[in-house]
Short mmCIF file of C-alpha atoms in Angstrom, two decimals:
data_model
loop_
_atom_site.label_atom_id
_atom_site.label_comp_id
_atom_site.label_asym_id
_atom_site.label_seq_id
_atom_site.Cartn_x
_atom_site.Cartn_y
_atom_site.Cartn_z
CA MET K 256 142.58 78.60 53.07
CA THR K 257 139.76 81.11 52.88
CA ARG K 258 140.67 84.62 53.80
CA VAL K 259 138.12 86.62 55.82
CA GLU K 260 137.90 90.13 54.48
CA PRO K 261 137.40 92.93 57.03
CA VAL K 262 134.03 94.65 57.07
CA PRO K 263 134.27 97.90 55.10
CA GLU K 264 133.63 101.13 56.94
CA THR K 265 130.73 101.86 54.60
CA ALA K 266 128.99 98.65 55.70
CA ARG K 267 129.46 99.56 59.32
CA ALA K 268 128.06 103.00 58.70
CA ALA K 269 125.05 101.48 56.94
CA HIS K 270 124.12 99.66 60.14
CA SER K 271 124.35 102.76 62.36
CA PRO K 272 121.08 104.38 61.15
CA LEU K 273 119.24 101.11 61.71
CA LYS K 274 120.70 100.79 65.18
CA ALA K 275 119.79 104.38 66.00
CA GLN K 276 116.25 103.77 64.74
CA ARG K 277 115.92 100.71 66.97
CA VAL K 278 117.13 102.68 69.97
CA ARG K 279 114.62 105.46 69.27
CA SER K 280 111.83 102.89 68.88
CA ALA K 281 112.79 101.26 72.18
CA TRP K 282 112.68 104.59 74.03
CA LEU K 283 109.37 105.41 72.32
CA PHE K 284 107.79 102.20 73.61
CA LEU K 285 109.29 102.72 77.07
CA ALA K 286 108.17 106.34 77.35
CA PRO K 287 104.59 105.66 78.60
CA MET K 288 105.86 103.27 81.28
CA LEU K 289 108.55 105.72 82.38
CA LEU K 290 106.02 108.55 82.61
CA VAL K 291 103.64 106.46 84.71
CA LEU K 292 106.54 105.32 86.92
CA ALA K 293 107.70 108.91 87.39
CA ALA K 294 104.20 110.02 88.36
CA ALA K 295 103.43 107.04 90.62
CA ALA K 296 106.82 106.58 92.28
CA GLY K 297 109.29 109.30 91.33
CA TRP K 298 107.24 112.32 92.43
CA PRO K 299 106.16 110.87 95.82
CA LEU K 300 109.75 109.80 96.46
CA ALA K 301 111.05 113.28 95.64
CA ARG K 302 108.44 114.84 97.94
CA THR K 303 109.39 112.46 100.75
CA VAL K 304 113.07 113.37 100.40
CA TYR K 305 112.14 117.07 100.43
CA PHE K 306 109.97 116.74 103.54
CA SER K 307 112.85 115.00 105.34
CA PHE K 308 114.76 118.30 105.23
CA THR K 309 111.91 120.29 106.76
CA ASP K 310 109.98 120.40 110.04
CA ALA K 311 106.71 119.43 108.31
CA SER K 312 103.81 118.30 110.46
CA LEU K 313 100.89 116.25 109.21
CA ALA K 314 98.51 118.76 110.75
CA ASP K 315 99.72 121.56 108.45
CA LEU K 316 102.16 120.60 105.69
CA ASP K 317 102.09 124.10 104.21
CA ALA K 318 103.60 125.61 107.37
CA ARG K 319 106.83 123.67 106.98
CA GLN K 320 110.23 125.29 107.38
CA TRP K 321 113.56 124.18 105.95
CA VAL K 322 115.78 122.67 108.67
CA GLY K 323 118.45 120.99 106.58
CA PHE K 324 119.89 117.78 108.02
CA ALA K 325 118.40 118.30 111.50
CA ASN K 326 116.11 115.26 111.13
CA TYR K 327 119.12 113.11 110.32
CA PHE K 328 121.71 114.52 112.70
CA SER K 329 121.97 117.61 114.87
CA VAL K 330 124.12 118.79 117.78
CA PHE K 331 122.88 120.84 120.74
CA SER K 332 125.14 122.56 123.28
CA MET K 333 123.62 122.97 126.72
CA PRO K 334 124.43 125.99 128.96
CA SER K 335 126.22 123.57 131.25
CA GLY K 336 128.58 122.67 128.43
CA ARG K 337 127.04 119.28 127.80
CA VAL K 338 126.69 118.34 124.13
CA LEU K 339 123.57 116.47 123.00
CA TYR K 340 123.14 114.63 119.72
CA ASP K 341 119.78 114.20 118.07
CA GLY K 342 118.42 112.87 114.81
CA LEU K 343 117.72 109.63 113.04
CA LEU K 344 121.38 108.61 112.71
CA VAL K 345 121.79 108.50 116.50
CA ASP K 346 118.32 107.15 117.29
CA PRO K 347 118.69 103.69 118.93
CA VAL K 348 115.08 102.83 118.10
CA TRP K 349 115.79 103.36 114.39
CA TRP K 350 118.95 101.27 114.42
CA ARG K 351 117.10 98.55 116.30
CA ALA K 352 114.52 98.60 113.50
CA VAL K 353 117.31 98.41 110.90
CA TRP K 354 118.82 95.41 112.67
CA ASN K 355 115.43 93.70 112.96
CA THR K 356 114.76 94.22 109.26
CA VAL K 357 118.15 93.04 108.04
CA ARG K 358 118.09 90.01 110.33
CA PHE K 359 114.58 89.14 109.17
CA ALA K 360 115.56 89.53 105.50
CA VAL K 361 118.72 87.41 105.77
CA VAL K 362 117.09 84.54 107.66
CA SER K 363 113.83 84.51 105.69
CA VAL K 364 115.41 84.78 102.23
CA THR K 365 118.02 82.12 103.06
CA CYS K 366 115.42 79.65 104.34
CA GLU K 367 113.03 80.39 101.49
CA THR K 368 115.76 79.91 98.88
CA ILE K 369 116.84 76.56 100.33
CA LEU K 370 113.29 75.27 100.84
CA GLY K 371 112.17 76.70 97.50
CA THR K 372 114.99 74.87 95.72
CA ILE K 373 114.01 71.59 97.38
CA VAL K 374 110.34 72.06 96.51
CA ALA K 375 111.24 73.01 92.92
CA LEU K 376 113.39 69.90 92.50
CA VAL K 377 110.54 67.73 93.78
CA LEU K 378 108.00 69.41 91.52
CA ASN K 379 110.34 69.10 88.55
CA ALA K 380 110.34 65.31 88.88
CA LYS K 381 107.68 63.21 87.18
CA PHE K 382 105.13 61.58 89.48
CA PRO K 383 101.36 60.99 89.42
CA GLY K 384 99.34 64.06 90.35
CA ARG K 385 102.23 66.47 89.75
CA GLY K 386 99.93 69.10 88.27
CA ILE K 387 97.63 69.10 91.30
CA VAL K 388 100.58 69.36 93.68
CA ARG K 389 102.04 72.26 91.69
CA ALA K 390 98.77 74.14 91.93
CA ALA K 391 98.30 73.35 95.64
CA ILE K 392 101.79 74.49 96.59
CA LEU K 393 100.98 78.01 95.39
CA ILE K 394 98.01 78.47 97.72
CA PRO K 395 100.00 80.06 100.61
CA TRP K 396 101.56 82.56 98.22
CA ALA K 397 98.21 83.36 96.59
CA ILE K 398 96.58 84.26 99.92
CA PRO K 399 96.83 88.02 100.61
CA THR K 400 99.37 88.84 103.30
CA ILE K 401 96.81 90.51 105.57
CA VAL K 402 94.55 87.46 105.38
CA SER K 403 97.36 85.02 106.12
CA ALA K 404 98.61 87.25 108.97
CA LYS K 405 95.18 87.28 110.63
CA MET K 406 94.88 83.53 110.12
CA TRP K 407 98.23 82.91 111.78
CA GLN K 408 97.33 85.36 114.53
CA TRP K 409 94.55 82.95 115.53
CA ILE K 410 96.78 79.90 115.09
CA LEU K 411 99.49 81.40 117.33
CA ASN K 412 97.09 82.78 119.94
CA ASP K 413 98.32 81.97 123.43
CA GLN K 414 94.86 81.06 124.78
CA PHE K 415 93.09 79.08 122.06
CA GLY K 416 95.65 78.79 119.24
CA ILE K 417 96.02 75.37 117.65
CA ILE K 418 99.83 75.48 117.93
CA ASN K 419 99.74 75.57 121.73
CA VAL K 420 97.07 72.86 121.85
CA VAL K 421 99.12 70.49 119.68
CA LEU K 422 102.39 71.12 121.54
CA LEU K 423 100.68 70.68 124.92
CA ASN K 424 99.11 67.39 123.84
CA LEU K 425 102.47 66.15 122.57
CA GLY K 426 104.14 67.14 125.82
CA LEU K 427 106.63 69.42 124.10
CA ILE K 428 105.68 72.43 126.23
CA SER K 429 104.40 72.63 129.81
CA ALA K 430 102.49 75.93 129.51
CA LYS K 431 100.91 77.97 126.77
CA ILE K 432 103.25 80.38 124.98
CA ALA K 433 102.37 83.86 123.77
CA TRP K 434 104.24 83.41 120.49
CA THR K 435 103.75 86.92 119.10
CA ALA K 436 104.03 88.78 122.41
CA ASN K 437 107.04 87.02 123.90
CA ALA K 438 110.33 88.78 123.13
CA ASP K 439 112.07 85.42 122.67
CA THR K 440 109.58 84.01 120.16
CA ALA K 441 108.08 87.03 118.36
CA MET K 442 110.69 87.19 115.59
CA ALA K 443 110.61 83.41 115.17
CA ALA K 444 106.83 83.55 114.75
CA ILE K 445 107.15 86.26 112.08
CA LEU K 446 109.78 84.22 110.25
CA ILE K 447 107.67 81.06 110.31
CA VAL K 448 104.68 82.83 108.81
CA ASP K 449 106.75 84.58 106.14
CA ILE K 450 108.63 81.42 105.15
CA TRP K 451 105.34 79.49 104.95
CA LYS K 452 103.85 82.15 102.69
CA THR K 453 106.76 83.04 100.40
CA THR K 454 108.57 79.73 99.87
CA PRO K 455 106.14 78.86 97.01
CA PHE K 456 107.17 82.09 95.25
CA MET K 457 110.83 81.06 95.30
CA ALA K 458 109.91 77.53 94.29
CA LEU K 459 107.95 78.85 91.30
CA LEU K 460 110.86 80.96 90.02
CA ILE K 461 113.41 78.19 90.52
CA LEU K 462 111.07 75.64 88.93
CA ALA K 463 110.83 77.87 85.85
CA ALA K 464 114.63 77.83 85.62
CA LEU K 465 114.73 74.04 86.01
CA GLN K 466 112.19 73.66 83.22
CA MET K 467 114.54 75.52 80.86
CA LEU K 468 117.49 73.18 81.45
CA PRO K 469 118.34 70.90 78.52
CA ARG K 470 117.69 67.28 79.46
CA GLU K 471 120.72 66.13 77.46
CA ILE K 472 123.15 67.61 79.99
CA ILE K 473 121.53 65.72 82.86
CA GLU K 474 121.52 62.48 80.85
CA VAL K 475 125.20 62.87 79.96
CA ALA K 476 126.07 63.41 83.63
CA ARG K 477 124.18 60.24 84.55
CA LEU K 478 125.96 58.25 81.85
CA ASP K 479 129.27 59.48 83.28
CA GLY K 480 128.32 57.89 86.61
CA ALA K 481 127.42 61.03 88.59
CA ASN K 482 125.07 60.49 91.51
CA PRO K 483 122.03 62.76 92.11
CA TRP K 484 123.92 65.02 94.53
CA GLN K 485 126.82 65.48 92.11
CA ILE K 486 124.39 66.22 89.27
CA PHE K 487 122.67 68.88 91.36
CA TRP K 488 125.82 70.48 92.77
CA ARG K 489 128.01 70.43 89.66
CA VAL K 490 125.47 70.61 86.83
CA THR K 491 122.03 71.82 87.86
CA LEU K 492 122.96 74.49 90.40
CA PRO K 493 125.54 76.31 88.24
CA LEU K 494 123.06 76.41 85.35
CA ILE K 495 120.17 77.80 87.41
CA ARG K 496 122.38 80.13 89.48
CA PRO K 497 121.53 83.31 87.46
CA ALA K 498 117.81 82.70 87.91
CA VAL K 499 118.27 81.99 91.62
CA MET K 500 120.31 85.17 92.11
CA VAL K 501 117.63 87.31 90.44
CA ALA K 502 114.92 85.59 92.50
CA VAL K 503 116.88 86.35 95.67
CA ILE K 504 117.07 90.04 94.68
CA PHE K 505 113.31 90.30 94.24
CA ARG K 506 112.62 88.45 97.47
CA ALA K 507 115.22 90.42 99.44
CA LEU K 508 113.70 93.72 98.31
CA ASP K 509 110.31 92.50 99.46
CA ALA K 510 111.69 91.30 102.80
CA LEU K 511 113.58 94.52 103.53
CA ARG K 512 110.40 96.57 103.21
CA ILE K 513 108.28 94.18 105.29
CA PHE K 514 105.40 95.97 106.95
CA ASP K 515 101.97 94.34 106.91
CA LEU K 516 102.96 90.99 108.43
CA ILE K 517 104.76 92.60 111.36
CA TYR K 518 102.13 95.31 111.80
CA VAL K 519 99.35 92.74 112.14
CA LEU K 520 101.08 90.01 114.15
CA THR K 521 103.32 92.03 116.50
CA PRO K 522 102.16 95.67 116.74
CA ASN K 523 104.16 97.93 119.07
CA ASN K 524 106.81 95.27 119.61
CA ALA K 525 110.34 96.69 119.67
CA HIS K 526 111.82 93.22 119.06
CA THR K 527 110.21 92.90 115.63
CA LYS K 528 109.68 96.52 114.54
CA SER K 529 110.93 96.98 110.97
CA MET K 530 112.09 100.12 109.20
CA SER K 531 108.74 100.42 107.41
CA VAL K 532 106.81 100.13 110.68
CA PHE K 533 109.11 102.73 112.28
CA ALA K 534 108.54 105.15 109.38
CA ARG K 535 104.78 104.63 109.45
CA GLU K 536 104.56 105.26 113.20
CA ASN K 537 106.40 108.57 112.92
CA LEU K 538 104.56 109.66 109.79
CA PHE K 539 101.03 109.15 111.05
CA GLU K 540 100.82 108.04 114.69
CA PHE K 541 103.41 110.26 116.39
CA ASP K 542 102.74 113.30 114.13
CA LYS K 543 106.45 113.54 113.29
CA PHE K 544 105.97 113.72 109.56
CA ALA K 545 109.40 115.11 108.76
CA TYR K 546 111.12 112.54 110.96
CA GLY K 547 109.12 109.74 109.33
CA SER K 548 110.04 111.12 105.90
CA ALA K 549 113.71 110.97 106.89
CA ALA K 550 113.24 107.35 107.95
CA SER K 551 111.55 106.57 104.62
CA THR K 552 114.41 108.22 102.75
CA LEU K 553 117.01 106.21 104.63
CA LEU K 554 114.98 103.05 104.00
CA PHE K 555 115.12 103.78 100.28
CA LEU K 556 118.87 104.41 100.41
CA ILE K 557 119.52 101.22 102.38
CA LEU K 558 117.47 99.20 99.89
CA ALA K 559 119.30 100.75 96.95
CA LEU K 560 122.78 100.27 98.44
CA LEU K 561 122.16 96.66 99.49
CA THR K 562 120.74 95.82 96.07
CA ILE K 563 123.66 97.41 94.22
CA ALA K 564 126.14 95.64 96.51
CA TYR K 565 124.41 92.30 95.96
CA ILE K 566 124.40 92.76 92.17
CA ARG K 567 128.09 93.73 92.11
CA ILE K 568 129.30 91.07 94.51
CA GLY K 569 127.11 88.33 93.01
CA ARG K 570 127.86 89.50 89.45
CA VAL K 571 124.17 89.36 88.59
CA SER K 572 123.16 90.39 85.08
CA LEU K 573 119.66 91.84 84.82
CA ASP K 574 119.73 92.44 81.06
CA GLY K 575 119.84 88.81 80.01
CA GLY K 576 123.52 89.00 79.06
CA ARG K 577 126.46 87.21 80.59
#
């Protein structure tokens, strides 16, 4: 029986300079990207956080005064003894925007993941014209969001939109519906447009994961008598789960900061107002720059906390390891 000798300490020490050199080289190559990221994102973010603790106005940012946490939460005592609470943390409009954003993100990402998986499975199969179909399915995602939003604004128009015309001719509705103005249908309209546009993105990422699967595993499962559903549920899905989880993270981050689609389709609608729309209104339209900066800061914190929670709960590895 062959005896495995332990690695001498000198051999281990010989590897440490090489490892240190590789680490230094990695940081050297990353340094330009980190500098650009700090200048393009880090500095504006730091300024936004700073402005959230002041009374800054867009008309004169230099005249700002430090107010601490007053934009987030403050208490006022009236001469009558009544206590009033003010600030972003007790603002019902803000929390309505948070609820709208989270609800939109959960529903849209869930639907897009399910539909994207179905589309990816279809595109992964062999059939005539598969290449053309793969290219065509990406068209909604390739269209800029503003362009697709304006296009759907015409489609959903309550007077001459094609959706109302089709539904009226089919007898499914008795009167034209203002899809983007009605409180009962505005969020549904936003979700339909977003799912139509972004499902190809999820399908593309999941298809890439399917393409990496070894065919031998699928063939072995078929030889064992597994039906297509069992192959998908017990073989395919567990193998592509890491890729799906990472795709969901990217899509959820995009959904939680939704702005342009809502701003174009349903402006000034409290039932669809997102956190980004709320922050933009206070920053530029209402001339409450400090209050809008506080909203932007909380938006960043909510995004960071939800992402960290998702990574921890889902046990997602972003470094390629297990």
